[in-house]
Short mmCIF file of C-alpha atoms in Angstrom, two decimals:
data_model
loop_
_atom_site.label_atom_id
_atom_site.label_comp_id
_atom_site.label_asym_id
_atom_site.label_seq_id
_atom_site.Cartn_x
_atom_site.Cartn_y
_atom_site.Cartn_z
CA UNK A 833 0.00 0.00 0.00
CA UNK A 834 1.62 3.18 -1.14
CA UNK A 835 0.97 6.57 0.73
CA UNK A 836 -0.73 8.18 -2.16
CA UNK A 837 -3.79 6.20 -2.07
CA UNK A 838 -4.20 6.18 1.43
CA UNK A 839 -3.91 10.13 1.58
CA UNK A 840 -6.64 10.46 -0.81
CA UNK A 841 -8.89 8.74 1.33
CA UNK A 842 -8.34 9.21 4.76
CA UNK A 843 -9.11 12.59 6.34
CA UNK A 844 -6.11 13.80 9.24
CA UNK A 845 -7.33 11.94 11.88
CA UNK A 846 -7.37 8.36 10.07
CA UNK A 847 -4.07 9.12 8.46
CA UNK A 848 -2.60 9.94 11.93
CA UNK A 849 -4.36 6.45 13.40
CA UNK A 850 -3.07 4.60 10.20
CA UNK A 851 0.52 5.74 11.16
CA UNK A 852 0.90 4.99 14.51
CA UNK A 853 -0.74 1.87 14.36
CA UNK A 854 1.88 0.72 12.00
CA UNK A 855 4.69 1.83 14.63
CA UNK A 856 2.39 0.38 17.04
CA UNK A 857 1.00 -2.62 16.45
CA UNK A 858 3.86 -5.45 16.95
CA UNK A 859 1.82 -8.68 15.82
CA UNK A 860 1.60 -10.15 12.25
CA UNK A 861 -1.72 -9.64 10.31
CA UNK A 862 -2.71 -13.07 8.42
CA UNK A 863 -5.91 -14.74 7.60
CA UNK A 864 -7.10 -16.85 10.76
CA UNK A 865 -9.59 -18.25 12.39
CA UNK A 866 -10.39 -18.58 15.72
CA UNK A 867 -12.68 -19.89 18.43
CA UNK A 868 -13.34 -18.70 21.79
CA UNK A 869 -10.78 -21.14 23.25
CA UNK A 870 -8.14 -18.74 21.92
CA UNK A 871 -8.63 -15.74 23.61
CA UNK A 872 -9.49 -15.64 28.10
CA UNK A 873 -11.93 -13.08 28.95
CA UNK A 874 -10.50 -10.42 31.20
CA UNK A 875 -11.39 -10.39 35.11
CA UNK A 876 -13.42 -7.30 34.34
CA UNK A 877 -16.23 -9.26 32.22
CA UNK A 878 -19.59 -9.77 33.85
CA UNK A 879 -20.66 -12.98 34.94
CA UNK A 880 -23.82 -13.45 32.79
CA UNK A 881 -22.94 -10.98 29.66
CA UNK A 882 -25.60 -10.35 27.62
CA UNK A 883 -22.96 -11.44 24.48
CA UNK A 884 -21.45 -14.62 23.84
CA UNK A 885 -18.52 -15.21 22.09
CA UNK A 886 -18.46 -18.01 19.14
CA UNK A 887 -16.12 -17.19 17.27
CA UNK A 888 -13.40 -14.62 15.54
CA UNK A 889 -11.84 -14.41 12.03
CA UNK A 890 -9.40 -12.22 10.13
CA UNK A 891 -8.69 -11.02 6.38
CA UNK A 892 -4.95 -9.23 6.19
CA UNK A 893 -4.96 -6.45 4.73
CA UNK A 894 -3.70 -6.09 1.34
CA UNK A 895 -5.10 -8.92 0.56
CA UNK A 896 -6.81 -8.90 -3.14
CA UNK A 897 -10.14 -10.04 -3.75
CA UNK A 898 -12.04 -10.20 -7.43
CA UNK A 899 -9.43 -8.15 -8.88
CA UNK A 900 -9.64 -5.12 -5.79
CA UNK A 901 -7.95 -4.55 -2.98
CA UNK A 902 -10.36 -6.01 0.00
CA UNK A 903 -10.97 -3.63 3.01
CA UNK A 904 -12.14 -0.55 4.30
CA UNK A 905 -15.04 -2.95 5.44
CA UNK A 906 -17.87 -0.16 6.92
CA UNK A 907 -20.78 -2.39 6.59
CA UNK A 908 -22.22 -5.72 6.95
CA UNK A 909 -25.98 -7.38 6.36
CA UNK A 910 -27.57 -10.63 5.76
CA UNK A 911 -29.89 -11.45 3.35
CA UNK A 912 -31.65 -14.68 5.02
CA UNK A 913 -33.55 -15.38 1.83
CA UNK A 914 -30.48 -16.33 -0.05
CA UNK A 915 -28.26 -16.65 2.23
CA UNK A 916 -25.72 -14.47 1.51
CA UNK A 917 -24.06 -11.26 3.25
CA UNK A 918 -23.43 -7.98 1.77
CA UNK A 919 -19.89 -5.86 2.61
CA UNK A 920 -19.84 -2.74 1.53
CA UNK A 921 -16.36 -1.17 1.31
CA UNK A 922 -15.24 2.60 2.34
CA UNK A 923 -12.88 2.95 -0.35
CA UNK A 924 -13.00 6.44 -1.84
CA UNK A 925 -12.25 5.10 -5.39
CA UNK A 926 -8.50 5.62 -4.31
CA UNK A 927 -7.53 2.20 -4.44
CA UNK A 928 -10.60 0.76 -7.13
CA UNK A 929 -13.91 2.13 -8.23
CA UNK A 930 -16.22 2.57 -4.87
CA UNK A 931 -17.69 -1.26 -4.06
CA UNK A 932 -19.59 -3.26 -2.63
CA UNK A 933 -19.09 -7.68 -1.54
CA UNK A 934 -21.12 -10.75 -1.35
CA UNK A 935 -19.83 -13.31 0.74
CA UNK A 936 -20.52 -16.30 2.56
CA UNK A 937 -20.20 -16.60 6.20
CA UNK A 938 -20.41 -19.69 8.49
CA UNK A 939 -19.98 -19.96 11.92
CA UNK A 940 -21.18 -22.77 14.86
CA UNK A 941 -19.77 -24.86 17.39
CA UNK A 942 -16.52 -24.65 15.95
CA UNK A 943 -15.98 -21.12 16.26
CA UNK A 944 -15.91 -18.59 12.80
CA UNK A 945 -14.83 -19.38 9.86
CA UNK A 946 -13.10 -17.30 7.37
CA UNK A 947 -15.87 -15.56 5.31
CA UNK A 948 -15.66 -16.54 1.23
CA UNK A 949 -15.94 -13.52 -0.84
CA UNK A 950 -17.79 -14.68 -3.83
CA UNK A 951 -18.77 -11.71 -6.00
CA UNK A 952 -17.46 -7.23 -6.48
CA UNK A 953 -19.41 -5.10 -7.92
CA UNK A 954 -18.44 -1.35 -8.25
CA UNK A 955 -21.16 0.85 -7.11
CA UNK A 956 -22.63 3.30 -9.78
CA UNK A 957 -23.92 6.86 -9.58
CA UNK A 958 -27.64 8.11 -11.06
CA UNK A 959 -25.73 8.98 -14.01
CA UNK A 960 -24.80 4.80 -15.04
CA UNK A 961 -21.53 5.93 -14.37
CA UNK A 962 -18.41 4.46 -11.45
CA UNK A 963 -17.82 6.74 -8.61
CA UNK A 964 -15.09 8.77 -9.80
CA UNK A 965 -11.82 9.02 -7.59
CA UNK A 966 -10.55 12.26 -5.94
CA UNK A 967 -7.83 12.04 -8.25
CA UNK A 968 -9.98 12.63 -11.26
CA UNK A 969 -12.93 14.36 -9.69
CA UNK A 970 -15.70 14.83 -12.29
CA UNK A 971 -18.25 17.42 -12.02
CA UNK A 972 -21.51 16.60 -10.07
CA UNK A 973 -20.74 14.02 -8.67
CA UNK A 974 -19.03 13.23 -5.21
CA UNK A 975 -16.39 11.38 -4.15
CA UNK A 976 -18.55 8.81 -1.25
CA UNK A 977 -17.42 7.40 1.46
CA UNK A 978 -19.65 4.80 2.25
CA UNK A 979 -20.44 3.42 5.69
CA UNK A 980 -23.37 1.47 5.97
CA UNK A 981 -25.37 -0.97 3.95
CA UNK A 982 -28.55 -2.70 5.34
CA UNK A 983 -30.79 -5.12 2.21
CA UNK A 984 -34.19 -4.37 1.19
CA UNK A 985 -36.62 -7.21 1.36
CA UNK A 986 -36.39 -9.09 -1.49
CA UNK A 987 -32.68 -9.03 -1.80
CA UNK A 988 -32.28 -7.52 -4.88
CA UNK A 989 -32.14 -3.85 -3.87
CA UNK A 990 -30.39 -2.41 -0.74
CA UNK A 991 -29.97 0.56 0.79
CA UNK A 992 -26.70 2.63 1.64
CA UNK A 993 -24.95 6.03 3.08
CA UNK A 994 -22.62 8.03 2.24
CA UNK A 995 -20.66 10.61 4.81
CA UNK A 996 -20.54 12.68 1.85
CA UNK A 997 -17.88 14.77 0.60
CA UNK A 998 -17.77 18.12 2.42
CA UNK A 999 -14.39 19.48 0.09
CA UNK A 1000 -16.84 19.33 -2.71
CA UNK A 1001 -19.77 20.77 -0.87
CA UNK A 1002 -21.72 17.33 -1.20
CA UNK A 1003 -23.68 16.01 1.86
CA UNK A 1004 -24.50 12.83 3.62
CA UNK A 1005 -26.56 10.91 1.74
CA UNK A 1006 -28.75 7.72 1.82
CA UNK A 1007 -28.87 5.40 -1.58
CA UNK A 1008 -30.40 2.77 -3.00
CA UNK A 1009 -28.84 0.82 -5.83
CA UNK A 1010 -29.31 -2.85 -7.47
CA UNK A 1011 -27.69 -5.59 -6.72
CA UNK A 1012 -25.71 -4.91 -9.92
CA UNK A 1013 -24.49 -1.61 -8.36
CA UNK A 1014 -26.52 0.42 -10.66
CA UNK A 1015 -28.39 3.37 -8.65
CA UNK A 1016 -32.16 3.15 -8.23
CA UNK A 1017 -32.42 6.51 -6.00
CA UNK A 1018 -30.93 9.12 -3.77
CA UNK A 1019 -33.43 9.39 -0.45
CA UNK A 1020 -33.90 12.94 0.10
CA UNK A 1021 -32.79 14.11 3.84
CA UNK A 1022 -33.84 16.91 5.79
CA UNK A 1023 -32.45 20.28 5.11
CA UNK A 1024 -30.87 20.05 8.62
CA UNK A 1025 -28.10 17.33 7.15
CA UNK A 1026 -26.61 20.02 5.19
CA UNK A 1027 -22.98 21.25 6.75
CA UNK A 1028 -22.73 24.65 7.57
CA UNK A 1029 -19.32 24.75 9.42
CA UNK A 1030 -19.27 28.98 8.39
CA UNK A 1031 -22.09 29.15 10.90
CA UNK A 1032 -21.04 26.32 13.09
CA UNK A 1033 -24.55 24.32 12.31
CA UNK A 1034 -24.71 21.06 10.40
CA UNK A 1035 -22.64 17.28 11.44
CA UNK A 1036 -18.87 17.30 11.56
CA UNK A 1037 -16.87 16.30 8.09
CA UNK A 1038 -16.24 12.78 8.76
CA UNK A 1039 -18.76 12.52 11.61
CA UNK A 1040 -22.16 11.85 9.86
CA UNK A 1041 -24.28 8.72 8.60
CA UNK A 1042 -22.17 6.00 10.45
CA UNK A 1043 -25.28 3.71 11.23
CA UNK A 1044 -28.20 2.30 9.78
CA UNK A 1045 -30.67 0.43 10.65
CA UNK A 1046 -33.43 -1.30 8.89
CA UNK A 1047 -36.95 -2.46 10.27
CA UNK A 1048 -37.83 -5.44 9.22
CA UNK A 1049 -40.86 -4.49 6.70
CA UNK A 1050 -38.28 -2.44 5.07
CA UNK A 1051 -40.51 0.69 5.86
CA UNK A 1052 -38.45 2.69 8.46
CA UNK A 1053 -34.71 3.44 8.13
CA UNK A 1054 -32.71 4.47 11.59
CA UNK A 1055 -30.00 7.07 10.66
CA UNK A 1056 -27.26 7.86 13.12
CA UNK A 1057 -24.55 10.56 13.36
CA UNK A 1058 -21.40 9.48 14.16
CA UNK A 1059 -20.97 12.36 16.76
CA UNK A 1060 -22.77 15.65 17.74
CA UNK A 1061 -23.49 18.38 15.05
CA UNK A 1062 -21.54 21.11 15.33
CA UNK A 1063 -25.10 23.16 17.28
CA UNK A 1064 -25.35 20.53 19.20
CA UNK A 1065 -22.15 20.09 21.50
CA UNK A 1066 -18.35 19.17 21.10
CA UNK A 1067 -17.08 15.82 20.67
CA UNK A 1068 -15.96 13.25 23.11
CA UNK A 1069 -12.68 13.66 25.31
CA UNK A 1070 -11.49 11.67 27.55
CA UNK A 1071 -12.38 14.03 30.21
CA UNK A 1072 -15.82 14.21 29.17
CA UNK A 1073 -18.97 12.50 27.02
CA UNK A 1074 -20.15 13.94 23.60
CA UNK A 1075 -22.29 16.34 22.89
CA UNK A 1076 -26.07 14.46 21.95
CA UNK A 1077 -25.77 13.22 18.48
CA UNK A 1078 -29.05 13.01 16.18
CA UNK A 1079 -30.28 9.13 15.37
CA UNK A 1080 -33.35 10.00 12.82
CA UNK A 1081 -36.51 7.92 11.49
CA UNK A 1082 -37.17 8.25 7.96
CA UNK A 1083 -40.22 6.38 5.91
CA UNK A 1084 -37.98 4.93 3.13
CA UNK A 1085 -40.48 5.45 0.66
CA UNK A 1086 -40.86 9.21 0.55
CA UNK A 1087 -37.54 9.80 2.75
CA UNK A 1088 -40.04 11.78 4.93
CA UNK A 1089 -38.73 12.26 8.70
CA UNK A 1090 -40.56 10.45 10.85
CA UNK A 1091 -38.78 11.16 14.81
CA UNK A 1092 -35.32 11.90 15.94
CA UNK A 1093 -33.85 11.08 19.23
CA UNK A 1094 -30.85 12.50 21.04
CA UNK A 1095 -28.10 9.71 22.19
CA UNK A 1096 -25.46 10.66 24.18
CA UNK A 1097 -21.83 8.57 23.20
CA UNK A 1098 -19.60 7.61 26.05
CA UNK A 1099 -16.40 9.82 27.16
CA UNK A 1100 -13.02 8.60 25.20
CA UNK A 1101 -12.46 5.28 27.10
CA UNK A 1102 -8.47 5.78 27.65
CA UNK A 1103 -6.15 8.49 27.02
CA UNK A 1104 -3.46 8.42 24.04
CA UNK A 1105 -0.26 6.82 25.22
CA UNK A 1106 2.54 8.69 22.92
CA UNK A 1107 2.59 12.57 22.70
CA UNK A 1108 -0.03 12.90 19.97
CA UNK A 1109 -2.27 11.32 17.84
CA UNK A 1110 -6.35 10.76 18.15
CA UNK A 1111 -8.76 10.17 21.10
CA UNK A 1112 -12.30 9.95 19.81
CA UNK A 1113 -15.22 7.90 20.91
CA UNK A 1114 -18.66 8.03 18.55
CA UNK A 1115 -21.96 6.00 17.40
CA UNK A 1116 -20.22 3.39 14.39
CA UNK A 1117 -23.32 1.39 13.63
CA UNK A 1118 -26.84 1.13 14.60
CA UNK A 1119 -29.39 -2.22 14.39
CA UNK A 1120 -32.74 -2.92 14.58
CA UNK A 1121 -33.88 -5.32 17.44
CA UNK A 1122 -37.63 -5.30 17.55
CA UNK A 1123 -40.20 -2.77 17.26
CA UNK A 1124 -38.91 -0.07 19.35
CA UNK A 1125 -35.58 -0.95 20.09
CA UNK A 1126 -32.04 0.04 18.72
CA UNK A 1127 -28.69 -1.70 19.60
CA UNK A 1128 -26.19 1.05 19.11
CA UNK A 1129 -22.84 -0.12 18.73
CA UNK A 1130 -19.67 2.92 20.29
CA UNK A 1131 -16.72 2.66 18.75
CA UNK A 1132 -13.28 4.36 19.74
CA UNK A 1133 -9.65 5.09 19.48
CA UNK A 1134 -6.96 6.64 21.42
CA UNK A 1135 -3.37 6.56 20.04
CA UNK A 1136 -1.00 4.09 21.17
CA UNK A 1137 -4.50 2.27 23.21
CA UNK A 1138 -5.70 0.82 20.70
CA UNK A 1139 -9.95 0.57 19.98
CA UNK A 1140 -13.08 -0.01 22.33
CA UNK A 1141 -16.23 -1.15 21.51
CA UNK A 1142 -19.12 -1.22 23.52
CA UNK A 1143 -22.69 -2.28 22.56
CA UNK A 1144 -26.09 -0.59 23.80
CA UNK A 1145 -29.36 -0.73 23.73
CA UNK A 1146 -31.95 2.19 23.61
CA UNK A 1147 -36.22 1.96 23.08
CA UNK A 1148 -37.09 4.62 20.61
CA UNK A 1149 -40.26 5.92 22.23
CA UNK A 1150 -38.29 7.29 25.41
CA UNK A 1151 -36.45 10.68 25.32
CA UNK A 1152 -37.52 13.75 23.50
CA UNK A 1153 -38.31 14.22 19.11
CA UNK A 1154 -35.76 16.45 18.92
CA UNK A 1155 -36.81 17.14 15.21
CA UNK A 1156 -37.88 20.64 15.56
CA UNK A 1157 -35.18 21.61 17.67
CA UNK A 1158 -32.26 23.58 15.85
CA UNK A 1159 -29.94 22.84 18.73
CA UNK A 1160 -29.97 20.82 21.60
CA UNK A 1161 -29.26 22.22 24.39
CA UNK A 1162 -29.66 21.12 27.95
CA UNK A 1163 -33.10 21.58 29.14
CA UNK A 1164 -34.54 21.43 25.59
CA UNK A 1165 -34.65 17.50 25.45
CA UNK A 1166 -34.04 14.54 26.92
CA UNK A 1167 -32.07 12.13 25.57
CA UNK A 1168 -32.90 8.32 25.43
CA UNK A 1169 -31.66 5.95 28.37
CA UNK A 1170 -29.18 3.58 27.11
CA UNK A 1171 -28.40 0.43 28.57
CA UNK A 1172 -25.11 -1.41 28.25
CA UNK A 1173 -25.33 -4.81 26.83
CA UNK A 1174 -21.40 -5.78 26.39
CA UNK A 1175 -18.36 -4.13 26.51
CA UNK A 1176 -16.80 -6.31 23.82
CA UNK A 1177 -13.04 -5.98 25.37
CA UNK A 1178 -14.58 -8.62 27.93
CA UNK A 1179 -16.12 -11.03 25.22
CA UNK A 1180 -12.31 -13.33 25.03
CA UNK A 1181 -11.70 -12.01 21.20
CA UNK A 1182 -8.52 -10.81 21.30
CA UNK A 1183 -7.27 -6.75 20.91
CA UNK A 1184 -10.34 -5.35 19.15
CA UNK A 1185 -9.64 -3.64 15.57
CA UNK A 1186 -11.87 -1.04 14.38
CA UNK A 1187 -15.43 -2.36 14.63
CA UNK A 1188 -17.82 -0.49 12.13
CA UNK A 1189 -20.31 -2.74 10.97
CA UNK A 1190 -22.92 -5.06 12.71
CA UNK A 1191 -25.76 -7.17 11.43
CA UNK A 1192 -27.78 -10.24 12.35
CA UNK A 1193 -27.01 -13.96 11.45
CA UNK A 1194 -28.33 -16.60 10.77
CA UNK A 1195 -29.45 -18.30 14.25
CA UNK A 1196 -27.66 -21.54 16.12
CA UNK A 1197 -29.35 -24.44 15.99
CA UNK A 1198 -30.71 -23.91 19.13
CA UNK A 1199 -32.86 -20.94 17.80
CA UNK A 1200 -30.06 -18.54 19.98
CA UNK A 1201 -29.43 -15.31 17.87
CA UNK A 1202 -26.36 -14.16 16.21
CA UNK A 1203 -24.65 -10.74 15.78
CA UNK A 1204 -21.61 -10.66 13.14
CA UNK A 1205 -19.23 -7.34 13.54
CA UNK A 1206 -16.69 -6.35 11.02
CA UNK A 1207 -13.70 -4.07 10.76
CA UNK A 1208 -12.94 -1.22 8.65
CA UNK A 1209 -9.18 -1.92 8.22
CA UNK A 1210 -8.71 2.09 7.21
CA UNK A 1211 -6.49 -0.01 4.30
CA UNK A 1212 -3.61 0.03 6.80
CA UNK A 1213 -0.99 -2.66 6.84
CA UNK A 1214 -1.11 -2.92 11.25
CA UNK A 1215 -4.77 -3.70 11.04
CA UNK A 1216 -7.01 -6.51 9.67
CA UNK A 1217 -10.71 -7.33 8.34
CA UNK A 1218 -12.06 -8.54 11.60
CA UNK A 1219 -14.47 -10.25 12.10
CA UNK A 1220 -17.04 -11.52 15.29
CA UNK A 1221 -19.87 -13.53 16.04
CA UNK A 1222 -21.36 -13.49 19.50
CA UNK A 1223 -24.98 -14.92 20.45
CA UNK A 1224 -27.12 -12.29 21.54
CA UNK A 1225 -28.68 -13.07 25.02
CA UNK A 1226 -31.60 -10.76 25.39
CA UNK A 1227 -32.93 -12.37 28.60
CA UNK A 1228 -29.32 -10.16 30.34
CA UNK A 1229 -30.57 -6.76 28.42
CA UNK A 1230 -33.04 -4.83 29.20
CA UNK A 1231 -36.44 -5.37 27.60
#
């Protein structure tokens, strides 16, 4: 991986992470598997977590796939229908056209197995066209940076953000394209999404549509910010939590907001450990579990500490609709109540990488049901594809 590619795509913050991980991270980065009799728990984990661990696995980076570079992994889902997961990649067009996977994925008493990538396609804009790379920008149309995926019933069509490309003065934006990667639609989002850093309203430039989740009809669409707009408070430290962020309800069909909730992201879990270098904490992926409930998966990084993950899980009808509200400020709203279900440092999976994806499985044979995470490797030779299943135990959570 040269630096040229790399510089393209990653804003300061990544490249800075991307860096000192390299210096950092001291153990080699090849395709395994692994069970949980790898890995010990730490004395910290609860005694009845409401995740269990079955199983780990690992893509190195670099690796090539289909003719493209595999990585930048931002988002997972499972089509149960056909049996087959989608991957949708965070590559800028730097390395290869902006793409999506289809893999297979098996997991079971045995632990995880390495997932089989079985099909690329490039993702196309309205215009029929690839998504162009910074390198070559082409006029009206962005440069995305894609970071979630979630299917459509059906399985044919799914939908798909983009953080946008601020540089350029595009937006966020949620998509929905063919299995082919041709585009069926752009879902129109509230004036509110638009970035107006002059003014200091609008999300953060690399801090927007991280998560998406999907009710099962297909009807509603979840979208969470990554961190606070710029109104609405600062972003994590270690000293203190985030600002609220914005997780919003949109009917999929007319793109018409339907309720927003404020959610609060942890404080940075551990302070960098060399001189400089990032400390962030934010909302990475969001998933539907039931009619009014959200797991919300936190995702952060301090230099030289490595990442943390930790998984919630919030009901949509508590806390304020903070829809009409043009900042949130304290007094104006309440945000929802979050409950933890696992910190995923105590699940026995080794040093976490850079979770960004979640979806559900396929259950056990037992009827027990599965969560798969994934890794966005940031196309960065000290970190891999990672991947985890855990069974999801909701008689531990709250209901």
């Amino acid at each position: 991986m040269t630096g040229g590619p790399l510089a393209l795509k990653r804003p300061a913050w990544r490249l800075a992470c991307a860096a000192l991980l390299a210096l950092l991270v001291l153990t080699a980065c090849t395709p395994v598997a692994r069970s949980p009799a790898t890995a010990t728990a730490t004395p910290s984990a609860p005694q009845r977590p409401a995740l269990r661990l079955i199983g780990t696995a690992e893509i190195a980076p670099g690796t090539e796939v289909l003719g493209s570079t595999f990585g930048g992994i931002s988002g997972i889902d499972y089509d149960p229908a056909r049996d087959r997961w989608l991957l949708i990649s965070d590559d800028r067009s730097a390395l290869q056209p902006a793409r999506f996977y289809t893999a297979t994925l098996r997991y079971g008493l045995q632990g995880l197995q390495v997932p089989r990538i079985e099909g690329m396609v490039a993702l196309r804009h309205a215009s029929g066209a690839v998504f162009p790379s910074a390198r070559r920008p082409v006029p009206g149309i962005e440069v995305p940076d894609a970071e979630a995926v979630r299917w459509l019933p059906g399985g044919d069509r799914f939908l798909w953000t983009s953080e946008g490309d601020f540089a350029r003065g595009f937006r966020p934006q949620l998509r929905e394209s063919r299995l082919d990667g041709s585009a069926v639609r752009d879902i129109p989002l509230p004036d509110a999404f638009t970035p107006r850093r002059s003014q200091g309203q609008g999300p953060r430039a690399n801090a927007t549509l991280e998560g998406l989740a999907l009710s099962p009809d297909g009807a509603t669409a979840w979208l969470a910010m990554e961190m606070a707009w710029l109104q609405d408070g600062p972003a994590p430290t270690v000293a203190a939590p985030g600002g609220p962020l914005r997780i919003t309800a949109l009917d999929v069909a007319t793109g018409r907001p339907l309720r927003q909730i404020a959610y609060v992201p942890d404080a940075v879990a551990h302070a960098r450990r060399v001189p400089v270098g990032p400390q962030l904490n934010g909302v990475s992926e969001v998933l539907d579990d039931g009619p009014h409930h959200l797991l919300v998966l936190e995702r952060g990084y301090s230099a030289g500490a490595g990442f943390t993950a930790r998984l919630y899980r919030i009901d949509t009808r508590t806390g304020s609709d903070t829809l009409a509200l043009p900042a949130l400020r304290p007094g104006n709203h309440t945000p929802a109540p979050k409950t933890l279900v696992a910190d995923l440092a105590t699940l026995g999976a080794g040093p976490l990488d850079n979770l960004e994806g979640m979806a559900w499985g396929p259950p056990l044979p037992g009827g027990g049901r599965v969560i798969v995470f994934v890794s966005d490797d940031n196309f960065n030779p000290a970190q891999v594809t990672q991947f985890i299943a855990a069974e999801y135990l909701p008689d531990t959570a709250a209901q």
